[in-house]
Amino acid sequence: MHETTTLLVEVGALLLLLGLLGRLSRRFGVSPIPLYLLAGLAFGHGGLLPLNASEEFFAVGAEIGVILLLVMLGLEYSANELVGNLRSAAPAGLIDAVLNALPGFAFALLLGWGWVAAVVLAGVTWVSSSGVIAKVLGDLGRVGNRETPVILSVLVIEDLAMALYLPLVTALLAGVGLVKGGIALAVAVLTVVVVLAVAIRYGHLISAALSAKDPEALLLGVLGLTLLVAGAAAKLQVSAAVGAFLVGIALSGPVAHHATQLLSPLRDLFAAVFFVFFGLVTDPLDMPPVLLPALLLAVVTMGTKLATGWLAARRAGIAEPGRWRAGFALTPRGEFSIVIAGLAVAAAYPVEPRLAALATAYVLITVVTGPMLARLPDLPWFKLWLRRRAAARPPVRATVAD
């Protein structure tokens, strides 16, 4: 009984604080994400006042938060739009992998950490945070922007790539043979293909089974289906985020519209819990020794992510302001980077012990600065700079065929 009372007090106090921080951030016109992270650091391991009783609650809530962020993004797009975007964004996905995985791989080798740690750090720097980016797009009102499908295409390709990368890196860290590693990869590929095929071919049947006229039944049905598919995907070593996103795109019509309205408050609640939990499990005392390398790596890879988004948006025919919005939006890293670093920490294979602290500091830097950078294209001085760039370009002269 005493533990339950302590849990209620800790959860209630922290949620109240988050509400106040959210109101404060919106009054000053900034994203609340950095404030949520700082609150987690203040009350987590090594913080000012550790909250031990509620850590498990926030751990589960954080998982649900990422899942809800991704299913809400999926509800914005149809299955046909997803397939079209994936086909058109495949070159951008390849550019993304080259530009953002190689710096992490090379950085680990330069530090003398060995090739296994290099493979792990390559994954940490490669993948953007779907959870953070989804929250930023919602906060800035950009879900309907022309560049948003480009951003989502890059994120989905990364998540699908993680469905292949995670089983391989897990096998690598466990020191298993080639056969077991190949089996893990085959299971991951099969799972992704099956879930995607069901979402595209039978999505209309799933929507028909859920009634948009009964809000309570719709909320329970969509939430239950999302958690079920996400959990099954994670059980098969595939990203839970991929499963949740595909559930979202499988739903269509009035069901998708009403589900978006019903899930929005839950998404906001559990998304805040996700960012707080990220801070709760981070010990601030581990940061100083690796802060400078993490800062250097963050500067380099935020630049490569900016280039990734800019090039992908240009290829999709997006105007220059949208290219900058796409590039800056992709800079935060988050949940996948921490998962990958966690695999290295728990591995039987000896991996560089400083890798986890470096990954945590790196993610914190990108996740705090990323939402701030995402606002730059909307600032008056940035818009003025873009207009001056456009005016300085020589006019395009029409040519007449002979």
mmCIF file of C-alpha atoms in Angstrom:
data_model
loop_
_atom_site.group_PDB
_atom_site.id
_atom_site.type_symbol
_atom_site.label_atom_id
_atom_site.label_comp_id
_atom_site.label_asym_id
_atom_site.label_seq_id
_atom_site.Cartn_x
_atom_site.Cartn_y
_atom_site.Cartn_z
ATOM 1 C CA MET A 1 0.000 0.000 0.000
ATOM 2 C CA HIS A 2 2.844 2.358 0.876
ATOM 3 C CA GLU A 3 4.551 1.675 -2.486
ATOM 4 C CA THR A 4 1.321 2.403 -4.355
ATOM 5 C CA THR A 5 0.874 5.681 -2.476
ATOM 6 C CA THR A 6 4.451 6.715 -3.260
ATOM 7 C CA LEU A 7 3.914 5.803 -6.905
ATOM 8 C CA LEU A 8 0.795 7.983 -7.116
ATOM 9 C CA VAL A 9 2.557 10.922 -5.467
ATOM 10 C CA GLU A 10 5.608 10.700 -7.745
ATOM 11 C CA VAL A 11 3.612 10.249 -10.949
ATOM 12 C CA GLY A 12 1.139 12.976 -10.045
ATOM 13 C CA ALA A 13 3.834 15.479 -9.078
ATOM 14 C CA LEU A 14 5.884 14.847 -12.219
ATOM 15 C CA LEU A 15 2.869 15.043 -14.552
ATOM 16 C CA LEU A 16 1.825 18.312 -12.906
ATOM 17 C CA LEU A 17 5.341 19.650 -13.434
ATOM 18 C CA LEU A 18 5.209 18.607 -17.081
ATOM 19 C CA GLY A 19 1.938 20.470 -17.501
ATOM 20 C CA LEU A 20 3.497 23.629 -16.110
ATOM 21 C CA LEU A 21 6.600 23.224 -18.263
ATOM 22 C CA GLY A 22 4.459 22.659 -21.356
ATOM 23 C CA ARG A 23 2.504 25.827 -20.661
ATOM 24 C CA LEU A 24 5.737 27.762 -20.063
ATOM 25 C CA SER A 25 7.293 26.534 -23.309
ATOM 26 C CA ARG A 26 4.270 27.481 -25.385
ATOM 27 C CA ARG A 27 4.146 30.927 -23.815
ATOM 28 C CA PHE A 28 7.665 31.521 -25.126
ATOM 29 C CA GLY A 29 6.950 29.776 -28.419
ATOM 30 C CA VAL A 30 9.458 26.915 -28.035
ATOM 31 C CA SER A 31 9.115 23.126 -28.090
ATOM 32 C CA PRO A 32 8.577 21.545 -24.641
ATOM 33 C CA ILE A 33 10.805 18.548 -25.450
ATOM 34 C CA PRO A 34 14.064 19.985 -24.009
ATOM 35 C CA LEU A 35 12.241 20.958 -20.800
ATOM 36 C CA TYR A 36 10.780 17.456 -20.477
ATOM 37 C CA LEU A 37 14.266 15.986 -20.856
ATOM 38 C CA LEU A 38 15.746 18.331 -18.265
ATOM 39 C CA ALA A 39 12.948 17.385 -15.862
ATOM 40 C CA GLY A 40 13.853 13.737 -16.345
ATOM 41 C CA LEU A 41 17.528 14.457 -15.667
ATOM 42 C CA ALA A 42 16.641 16.369 -12.506
ATOM 43 C CA PHE A 43 14.585 13.514 -11.057
ATOM 44 C CA GLY A 44 16.421 10.508 -12.503
ATOM 45 C CA HIS A 45 19.561 8.556 -11.651
ATOM 46 C CA GLY A 46 22.098 10.925 -10.134
ATOM 47 C CA GLY A 47 19.646 13.830 -10.263
ATOM 48 C CA LEU A 48 18.537 16.247 -7.579
ATOM 49 C CA LEU A 49 15.658 14.109 -6.288
ATOM 50 C CA PRO A 50 15.529 10.569 -7.781
ATOM 51 C CA LEU A 51 12.041 9.114 -8.247
ATOM 52 C CA ASN A 52 12.576 5.387 -7.753
ATOM 53 C CA ALA A 53 9.019 4.156 -7.193
ATOM 54 C CA SER A 54 7.677 5.408 -10.534
ATOM 55 C CA GLU A 55 10.524 4.389 -12.850
ATOM 56 C CA GLU A 56 8.823 1.207 -14.046
ATOM 57 C CA PHE A 57 5.597 3.121 -14.730
ATOM 58 C CA PHE A 58 7.456 5.669 -16.849
ATOM 59 C CA ALA A 59 9.363 2.897 -18.659
ATOM 60 C CA VAL A 60 6.106 1.310 -19.844
ATOM 61 C CA GLY A 61 4.598 4.714 -20.561
ATOM 62 C CA ALA A 62 7.618 5.644 -22.682
ATOM 63 C CA GLU A 63 7.150 2.537 -24.854
ATOM 64 C CA ILE A 64 3.474 3.390 -25.339
ATOM 65 C CA GLY A 65 4.411 6.992 -26.124
ATOM 66 C CA VAL A 66 6.619 6.059 -29.074
ATOM 67 C CA ILE A 67 3.988 3.640 -30.375
ATOM 68 C CA LEU A 68 1.224 6.274 -30.217
ATOM 69 C CA LEU A 69 3.397 8.883 -31.927
ATOM 70 C CA LEU A 70 4.006 6.529 -34.834
ATOM 71 C CA VAL A 71 0.445 5.253 -35.234
ATOM 72 C CA MET A 72 -0.773 8.866 -35.313
ATOM 73 C CA LEU A 73 1.675 9.620 -38.105
ATOM 74 C CA GLY A 74 0.484 6.541 -39.974
ATOM 75 C CA LEU A 75 -3.129 7.690 -39.741
ATOM 76 C CA GLU A 76 -2.229 10.773 -41.793
ATOM 77 C CA TYR A 77 -1.334 8.733 -44.894
ATOM 78 C CA SER A 78 -2.808 5.929 -46.947
ATOM 79 C CA ALA A 79 -1.103 2.666 -47.884
ATOM 80 C CA ASN A 80 -0.776 3.749 -51.520
ATOM 81 C CA GLU A 81 0.912 6.990 -50.444
ATOM 82 C CA LEU A 82 3.320 4.985 -48.291
ATOM 83 C CA VAL A 83 4.343 2.660 -51.130
ATOM 84 C CA GLY A 84 4.740 5.575 -53.529
ATOM 85 C CA ASN A 85 6.857 7.486 -51.021
ATOM 86 C CA LEU A 86 9.055 4.475 -50.282
ATOM 87 C CA ARG A 87 9.738 3.928 -53.973
ATOM 88 C CA SER A 88 10.550 7.570 -54.600
ATOM 89 C CA ALA A 89 12.600 7.909 -51.393
ATOM 90 C CA ALA A 90 14.756 4.787 -51.808
ATOM 91 C CA PRO A 91 17.730 6.800 -53.170
ATOM 92 C CA ALA A 92 17.325 9.256 -50.279
ATOM 93 C CA GLY A 93 17.381 6.328 -47.864
ATOM 94 C CA LEU A 94 20.673 5.134 -49.357
ATOM 95 C CA ILE A 95 22.152 8.633 -49.107
ATOM 96 C CA ASP A 96 20.903 8.817 -45.526
ATOM 97 C CA ALA A 97 22.657 5.573 -44.592
ATOM 98 C CA VAL A 98 25.963 6.581 -46.199
ATOM 99 C CA LEU A 99 26.063 10.134 -44.852
ATOM 100 C CA ASN A 100 25.022 9.295 -41.291
ATOM 101 C CA ALA A 101 26.281 5.781 -40.530
ATOM 102 C CA LEU A 102 29.815 6.294 -41.823
ATOM 103 C CA PRO A 103 30.668 9.195 -39.443
ATOM 104 C CA GLY A 104 29.783 7.070 -36.400
ATOM 105 C CA PHE A 105 31.726 4.097 -37.765
ATOM 106 C CA ALA A 106 34.801 6.222 -38.513
ATOM 107 C CA PHE A 107 34.571 8.075 -35.188
ATOM 108 C CA ALA A 108 34.714 4.843 -33.184
ATOM 109 C CA LEU A 109 37.720 3.623 -35.174
ATOM 110 C CA LEU A 110 39.520 6.935 -34.636
ATOM 111 C CA LEU A 111 38.960 6.539 -30.888
ATOM 112 C CA GLY A 112 40.483 3.060 -31.091
ATOM 113 C CA TRP A 113 37.312 1.265 -29.982
ATOM 114 C CA GLY A 114 37.427 -1.563 -32.510
ATOM 115 C CA TRP A 115 35.188 -2.559 -35.391
ATOM 116 C CA VAL A 116 32.359 -4.046 -33.280
ATOM 117 C CA ALA A 117 31.919 -0.767 -31.387
ATOM 118 C CA ALA A 118 32.197 1.021 -34.744
ATOM 119 C CA VAL A 119 29.256 -0.956 -36.143
ATOM 120 C CA VAL A 120 27.216 -0.113 -33.036
ATOM 121 C CA LEU A 121 28.068 3.606 -33.127
ATOM 122 C CA ALA A 122 27.226 3.682 -36.850
ATOM 123 C CA GLY A 123 23.677 2.662 -35.942
ATOM 124 C CA VAL A 124 23.521 5.256 -33.171
ATOM 125 C CA THR A 125 24.373 8.114 -35.555
ATOM 126 C CA TRP A 126 22.373 6.779 -38.508
ATOM 127 C CA VAL A 127 18.774 6.730 -37.294
ATOM 128 C CA SER A 128 16.731 9.837 -36.504
ATOM 129 C CA SER A 129 14.222 9.807 -33.666
ATOM 130 C CA SER A 130 10.752 9.112 -35.052
ATOM 131 C CA GLY A 131 9.236 9.985 -31.665
ATOM 132 C CA VAL A 132 10.942 13.361 -31.333
ATOM 133 C CA ILE A 133 10.352 14.306 -34.976
ATOM 134 C CA ALA A 134 6.681 13.338 -34.821
ATOM 135 C CA LYS A 135 6.263 15.540 -31.765
ATOM 136 C CA VAL A 136 8.113 18.454 -33.391
ATOM 137 C CA LEU A 137 6.037 18.249 -36.588
ATOM 138 C CA GLY A 138 2.859 18.300 -34.515
ATOM 139 C CA ASP A 139 4.039 21.172 -32.299
ATOM 140 C CA LEU A 140 5.018 23.300 -35.317
ATOM 141 C CA GLY A 141 1.854 22.491 -37.278
ATOM 142 C CA ARG A 142 3.748 20.938 -40.192
ATOM 143 C CA VAL A 143 1.954 17.593 -40.509
ATOM 144 C CA GLY A 144 0.226 18.806 -43.678
ATOM 145 C CA ASN A 145 3.297 20.463 -45.234
ATOM 146 C CA ARG A 146 4.597 19.304 -48.611
ATOM 147 C CA GLU A 147 7.952 18.260 -47.182
ATOM 148 C CA THR A 148 6.427 16.114 -44.406
ATOM 149 C CA PRO A 149 5.865 13.007 -46.617
ATOM 150 C CA VAL A 150 9.559 13.216 -47.561
ATOM 151 C CA ILE A 151 10.549 13.309 -43.880
ATOM 152 C CA LEU A 152 8.260 10.390 -43.093
ATOM 153 C CA SER A 153 9.609 8.381 -46.018
ATOM 154 C CA VAL A 154 13.157 8.747 -44.708
ATOM 155 C CA LEU A 155 12.009 7.778 -41.198
ATOM 156 C CA VAL A 156 10.108 4.718 -42.412
ATOM 157 C CA ILE A 157 13.068 3.553 -44.510
ATOM 158 C CA GLU A 158 15.282 3.942 -41.424
ATOM 159 C CA ASP A 159 12.827 2.002 -39.262
ATOM 160 C CA LEU A 160 12.587 -0.765 -41.849
ATOM 161 C CA ALA A 161 16.378 -0.809 -42.103
ATOM 162 C CA MET A 162 16.532 -1.178 -38.321
ATOM 163 C CA ALA A 163 14.372 -4.287 -38.669
ATOM 164 C CA LEU A 164 17.362 -5.778 -40.509
ATOM 165 C CA TYR A 165 20.144 -4.039 -38.583
ATOM 166 C CA LEU A 166 19.043 -4.912 -35.044
ATOM 167 C CA PRO A 167 19.021 -8.718 -35.499
ATOM 168 C CA LEU A 168 22.425 -8.530 -37.181
ATOM 169 C CA VAL A 169 24.021 -6.329 -34.511
ATOM 170 C CA THR A 170 22.486 -8.507 -31.790
ATOM 171 C CA ALA A 171 24.047 -11.594 -33.350
ATOM 172 C CA LEU A 172 27.343 -9.748 -33.754
ATOM 173 C CA LEU A 173 27.400 -8.703 -30.107
ATOM 174 C CA ALA A 174 26.486 -12.217 -28.980
ATOM 175 C CA GLY A 175 29.297 -13.701 -31.037
ATOM 176 C CA VAL A 176 26.969 -16.232 -32.733
ATOM 177 C CA GLY A 177 27.761 -17.904 -35.998
ATOM 178 C CA LEU A 178 26.756 -16.929 -39.509
ATOM 179 C CA VAL A 179 23.863 -19.413 -39.626
ATOM 180 C CA LYS A 180 22.087 -18.063 -36.525
ATOM 181 C CA GLY A 181 22.643 -14.498 -37.694
ATOM 182 C CA GLY A 182 21.120 -15.353 -41.068
ATOM 183 C CA ILE A 183 18.078 -16.947 -39.412
ATOM 184 C CA ALA A 184 17.494 -13.830 -37.295
ATOM 185 C CA LEU A 185 17.722 -11.665 -40.414
ATOM 186 C CA ALA A 186 15.331 -13.917 -42.365
ATOM 187 C CA VAL A 187 12.723 -13.775 -39.585
ATOM 188 C CA ALA A 188 12.985 -9.977 -39.500
ATOM 189 C CA VAL A 189 12.568 -9.643 -43.279
ATOM 190 C CA LEU A 190 9.598 -12.025 -43.355
ATOM 191 C CA THR A 191 7.862 -10.184 -40.524
ATOM 192 C CA VAL A 192 8.195 -6.800 -42.202
ATOM 193 C CA VAL A 193 6.927 -8.147 -45.537
ATOM 194 C CA VAL A 194 3.914 -9.873 -43.943
ATOM 195 C CA VAL A 195 2.874 -6.852 -41.881
ATOM 196 C CA LEU A 196 3.289 -4.500 -44.838
ATOM 197 C CA ALA A 197 1.318 -6.810 -47.144
ATOM 198 C CA VAL A 198 -1.540 -7.110 -44.645
ATOM 199 C CA ALA A 199 -1.609 -3.341 -44.156
ATOM 200 C CA ILE A 200 -1.796 -2.648 -47.899
ATOM 201 C CA ARG A 201 -4.011 -5.480 -49.131
ATOM 202 C CA TYR A 202 -6.424 -5.896 -46.235
ATOM 203 C CA GLY A 203 -6.435 -2.476 -44.614
ATOM 204 C CA HIS A 204 -9.997 -1.795 -45.758
ATOM 205 C CA LEU A 205 -11.180 -4.938 -43.952
ATOM 206 C CA ILE A 206 -9.506 -3.795 -40.742
ATOM 207 C CA SER A 207 -11.222 -0.407 -41.021
ATOM 208 C CA ALA A 208 -14.573 -2.109 -41.664
ATOM 209 C CA ALA A 209 -14.210 -4.169 -38.463
ATOM 210 C CA LEU A 210 -13.912 -0.986 -36.384
ATOM 211 C CA SER A 211 -16.977 1.226 -36.063
ATOM 212 C CA ALA A 212 -16.458 4.981 -36.270
ATOM 213 C CA LYS A 213 -19.906 5.542 -34.705
ATOM 214 C CA ASP A 214 -18.956 4.216 -31.249
ATOM 215 C CA PRO A 215 -16.082 6.327 -29.819
ATOM 216 C CA GLU A 216 -15.424 4.034 -26.865
ATOM 217 C CA ALA A 217 -15.275 0.864 -28.956
ATOM 218 C CA LEU A 218 -13.173 2.626 -31.613
ATOM 219 C CA LEU A 219 -10.645 3.898 -29.068
ATOM 220 C CA LEU A 220 -10.276 0.504 -27.422
ATOM 221 C CA GLY A 221 -10.119 -1.325 -30.746
ATOM 222 C CA VAL A 222 -7.514 0.926 -32.387
ATOM 223 C CA LEU A 223 -5.379 1.156 -29.253
ATOM 224 C CA GLY A 224 -5.544 -2.591 -28.679
ATOM 225 C CA LEU A 225 -4.711 -3.423 -32.299
ATOM 226 C CA THR A 226 -1.803 -0.982 -32.305
ATOM 227 C CA LEU A 227 -0.269 -2.327 -29.105
ATOM 228 C CA LEU A 228 -0.817 -5.926 -30.241
ATOM 229 C CA VAL A 229 0.903 -5.468 -33.606
ATOM 230 C CA ALA A 230 3.706 -3.348 -32.109
ATOM 231 C CA GLY A 231 4.335 -5.934 -29.400
ATOM 232 C CA ALA A 232 4.317 -8.815 -31.869
ATOM 233 C CA ALA A 233 6.747 -6.957 -34.119
ATOM 234 C CA ALA A 234 9.102 -6.270 -31.196
ATOM 235 C CA LYS A 235 8.861 -9.930 -30.140
ATOM 236 C CA LEU A 236 10.111 -10.930 -33.581
ATOM 237 C CA GLN A 237 13.064 -8.500 -33.294
ATOM 238 C CA VAL A 238 11.351 -5.977 -35.590
ATOM 239 C CA SER A 239 10.772 -2.376 -34.616
ATOM 240 C CA ALA A 240 7.581 -1.817 -32.624
ATOM 241 C CA ALA A 241 7.516 1.614 -34.276
ATOM 242 C CA VAL A 242 7.266 -0.015 -37.724
ATOM 243 C CA GLY A 243 4.323 -2.141 -36.578
ATOM 244 C CA ALA A 244 2.513 0.863 -35.091
ATOM 245 C CA PHE A 245 3.083 2.971 -38.204
ATOM 246 C CA LEU A 246 1.745 0.245 -40.471
ATOM 247 C CA VAL A 247 -1.395 -0.102 -38.322
ATOM 248 C CA GLY A 248 -1.947 3.620 -38.833
ATOM 249 C CA ILE A 249 -1.645 3.467 -42.599
ATOM 250 C CA ALA A 250 -3.881 0.355 -42.704
ATOM 251 C CA LEU A 251 -6.795 2.355 -41.274
ATOM 252 C CA SER A 252 -8.632 4.677 -43.618
ATOM 253 C CA GLY A 253 -11.773 6.756 -44.092
ATOM 254 C CA PRO A 254 -13.961 7.831 -41.153
ATOM 255 C CA VAL A 255 -12.261 5.318 -38.867
ATOM 256 C CA ALA A 256 -8.864 6.993 -39.368
ATOM 257 C CA HIS A 257 -10.370 10.476 -38.931
ATOM 258 C CA HIS A 258 -12.173 9.677 -35.673
ATOM 259 C CA ALA A 259 -9.266 7.608 -34.347
ATOM 260 C CA THR A 260 -6.979 10.618 -34.796
ATOM 261 C CA GLN A 261 -9.289 12.769 -32.683
ATOM 262 C CA LEU A 262 -9.616 10.132 -29.951
ATOM 263 C CA LEU A 263 -5.930 9.241 -29.723
ATOM 264 C CA SER A 264 -4.533 12.788 -29.761
ATOM 265 C CA PRO A 265 -4.821 13.402 -25.975
ATOM 266 C CA LEU A 266 -3.303 9.984 -25.217
ATOM 267 C CA ARG A 267 -0.467 10.669 -27.630
ATOM 268 C CA ASP A 268 0.342 13.992 -25.957
ATOM 269 C CA LEU A 269 0.338 12.385 -22.499
ATOM 270 C CA PHE A 270 2.524 9.391 -23.303
ATOM 271 C CA ALA A 271 4.832 11.342 -25.613
ATOM 272 C CA ALA A 272 5.689 13.597 -22.665
ATOM 273 C CA VAL A 273 6.279 10.482 -20.547
ATOM 274 C CA PHE A 274 8.657 9.134 -23.212
ATOM 275 C CA PHE A 275 10.877 12.205 -23.126
ATOM 276 C CA VAL A 276 10.861 12.333 -19.329
ATOM 277 C CA PHE A 277 11.838 8.673 -19.066
ATOM 278 C CA PHE A 278 14.763 9.262 -21.407
ATOM 279 C CA GLY A 279 16.090 11.773 -18.891
ATOM 280 C CA LEU A 280 15.202 9.622 -15.871
ATOM 281 C CA VAL A 281 17.475 6.757 -16.926
ATOM 282 C CA THR A 282 20.429 9.042 -17.703
ATOM 283 C CA ASP A 283 22.966 9.775 -14.977
ATOM 284 C CA PRO A 284 24.260 13.351 -15.424
ATOM 285 C CA LEU A 285 27.578 12.360 -13.806
ATOM 286 C CA ASP A 286 28.406 10.099 -16.766
ATOM 287 C CA MET A 287 28.239 12.981 -19.219
ATOM 288 C CA PRO A 288 31.318 15.222 -18.579
ATOM 289 C CA PRO A 289 34.084 12.776 -19.670
ATOM 290 C CA VAL A 290 32.479 12.153 -23.076
ATOM 291 C CA LEU A 291 30.807 15.513 -23.603
ATOM 292 C CA LEU A 292 33.400 16.967 -25.986
ATOM 293 C CA PRO A 293 33.561 13.904 -28.289
ATOM 294 C CA ALA A 294 29.766 13.665 -28.222
ATOM 295 C CA LEU A 295 29.457 17.353 -29.126
ATOM 296 C CA LEU A 296 31.881 16.985 -32.016
ATOM 297 C CA LEU A 297 30.060 13.915 -33.309
ATOM 298 C CA ALA A 298 26.697 15.677 -32.925
ATOM 299 C CA VAL A 299 27.841 18.710 -34.932
ATOM 300 C CA VAL A 300 29.123 16.526 -37.765
ATOM 301 C CA THR A 301 26.094 14.236 -37.955
ATOM 302 C CA MET A 302 23.515 16.997 -37.565
ATOM 303 C CA GLY A 303 25.171 18.530 -40.615
ATOM 304 C CA THR A 304 24.922 15.244 -42.520
ATOM 305 C CA LYS A 305 21.248 14.866 -41.532
ATOM 306 C CA LEU A 306 20.594 18.400 -42.725
ATOM 307 C CA ALA A 307 22.156 17.446 -46.054
ATOM 308 C CA THR A 308 20.072 14.261 -46.178
ATOM 309 C CA GLY A 309 16.753 16.064 -45.701
ATOM 310 C CA TRP A 310 17.715 18.893 -48.053
ATOM 311 C CA LEU A 311 18.701 16.518 -50.860
ATOM 312 C CA ALA A 312 15.641 14.288 -50.362
ATOM 313 C CA ALA A 313 13.283 17.267 -50.471
ATOM 314 C CA ARG A 314 15.001 18.723 -53.535
ATOM 315 C CA ARG A 315 14.658 15.395 -55.315
ATOM 316 C CA ALA A 316 10.928 15.454 -54.509
ATOM 317 C CA GLY A 317 10.572 18.910 -56.086
ATOM 318 C CA ILE A 318 10.116 20.790 -52.797
ATOM 319 C CA ALA A 319 10.970 24.499 -52.777
ATOM 320 C CA GLU A 320 14.037 25.692 -50.848
ATOM 321 C CA PRO A 321 12.236 26.643 -47.586
ATOM 322 C CA GLY A 322 10.766 23.136 -47.419
ATOM 323 C CA ARG A 323 14.192 21.610 -48.064
ATOM 324 C CA TRP A 324 15.620 23.402 -45.039
ATOM 325 C CA ARG A 325 12.616 22.398 -42.912
ATOM 326 C CA ALA A 326 13.087 18.765 -43.911
ATOM 327 C CA GLY A 327 16.812 18.837 -43.170
ATOM 328 C CA PHE A 328 16.560 20.472 -39.759
ATOM 329 C CA ALA A 329 13.610 18.272 -38.740
ATOM 330 C CA LEU A 330 15.669 15.088 -39.238
ATOM 331 C CA THR A 331 18.555 16.083 -36.925
ATOM 332 C CA PRO A 332 17.365 14.618 -33.553
ATOM 333 C CA ARG A 333 18.379 11.078 -32.643
ATOM 334 C CA GLY A 334 16.539 9.227 -29.885
ATOM 335 C CA GLU A 335 14.887 5.931 -29.074
ATOM 336 C CA PHE A 336 16.676 3.671 -31.578
ATOM 337 C CA SER A 337 20.078 5.118 -30.701
ATOM 338 C CA ILE A 338 19.526 4.335 -27.027
ATOM 339 C CA VAL A 339 18.253 0.829 -27.858
ATOM 340 C CA ILE A 340 21.356 0.124 -29.944
ATOM 341 C CA ALA A 341 23.695 1.405 -27.225
ATOM 342 C CA GLY A 342 21.786 -0.677 -24.672
ATOM 343 C CA LEU A 343 22.375 -3.817 -26.716
ATOM 344 C CA ALA A 344 26.114 -3.124 -26.601
ATOM 345 C CA VAL A 345 26.074 -2.612 -22.835
ATOM 346 C CA ALA A 346 24.213 -5.881 -22.195
ATOM 347 C CA ALA A 347 26.242 -7.914 -24.689
ATOM 348 C CA ALA A 348 28.428 -10.833 -23.684
ATOM 349 C CA TYR A 349 30.957 -9.692 -26.268
ATOM 350 C CA PRO A 350 33.332 -7.091 -24.718
ATOM 351 C CA VAL A 351 32.507 -3.643 -26.113
ATOM 352 C CA GLU A 352 33.999 -0.266 -25.279
ATOM 353 C CA PRO A 353 32.549 0.736 -21.847
ATOM 354 C CA ARG A 354 32.414 4.448 -22.722
ATOM 355 C CA LEU A 355 30.121 3.818 -25.674
ATOM 356 C CA ALA A 356 26.899 3.993 -23.635
ATOM 357 C CA ALA A 357 27.784 7.315 -21.993
ATOM 358 C CA LEU A 358 28.852 8.760 -25.344
ATOM 359 C CA ALA A 359 25.622 7.620 -27.003
ATOM 360 C CA THR A 360 23.518 9.109 -24.208
ATOM 361 C CA ALA A 361 25.310 12.467 -24.288
ATOM 362 C CA TYR A 362 25.127 12.476 -28.103
ATOM 363 C CA VAL A 363 21.398 11.802 -28.151
ATOM 364 C CA LEU A 364 20.730 14.432 -25.482
ATOM 365 C CA ILE A 365 22.623 17.044 -27.500
ATOM 366 C CA THR A 366 20.741 16.271 -30.711
ATOM 367 C CA VAL A 367 17.359 15.880 -29.046
ATOM 368 C CA VAL A 368 17.689 19.239 -27.256
ATOM 369 C CA THR A 369 19.116 21.212 -30.183
ATOM 370 C CA GLY A 370 17.126 19.445 -32.926
ATOM 371 C CA PRO A 371 13.688 20.891 -32.041
ATOM 372 C CA MET A 372 15.276 24.321 -31.750
ATOM 373 C CA LEU A 373 16.946 23.996 -35.157
ATOM 374 C CA ALA A 374 13.639 22.839 -36.655
ATOM 375 C CA ARG A 375 12.186 26.282 -35.911
ATOM 376 C CA LEU A 376 14.899 28.179 -37.822
ATOM 377 C CA PRO A 377 13.191 28.131 -41.261
ATOM 378 C CA ASP A 378 10.128 29.845 -39.727
ATOM 379 C CA LEU A 379 12.077 32.752 -38.228
ATOM 380 C CA PRO A 380 11.840 36.125 -40.030
ATOM 381 C CA TRP A 381 15.616 36.554 -40.462
ATOM 382 C CA PHE A 382 15.911 33.075 -42.019
ATOM 383 C CA LYS A 383 13.078 33.811 -44.452
ATOM 384 C CA LEU A 384 14.770 37.107 -45.342
ATOM 385 C CA TRP A 385 18.044 35.266 -45.983
ATOM 386 C CA LEU A 386 16.242 32.818 -48.284
ATOM 387 C CA ARG A 387 14.638 35.683 -50.229
ATOM 388 C CA ARG A 388 18.014 37.340 -50.675
ATOM 389 C CA ARG A 389 19.509 34.055 -51.883
ATOM 390 C CA ALA A 390 16.685 33.700 -54.410
ATOM 391 C CA ALA A 391 17.109 37.297 -55.582
ATOM 392 C CA ALA A 392 20.886 36.851 -56.001
ATOM 393 C CA ARG A 393 20.495 33.881 -58.331
ATOM 394 C CA PRO A 394 20.767 34.658 -62.043
ATOM 395 C CA PRO A 395 17.412 34.428 -63.847
ATOM 396 C CA VAL A 396 16.727 31.274 -65.829
ATOM 397 C CA ARG A 397 16.574 32.092 -69.535
ATOM 398 C CA ALA A 398 14.184 30.223 -71.751
ATOM 399 C CA THR A 399 15.697 28.651 -74.821
ATOM 400 C CA VAL A 400 14.018 28.299 -78.190
ATOM 401 C CA ALA A 401 14.443 25.064 -80.070
ATOM 402 C CA ASP A 402 15.847 25.295 -83.572
#
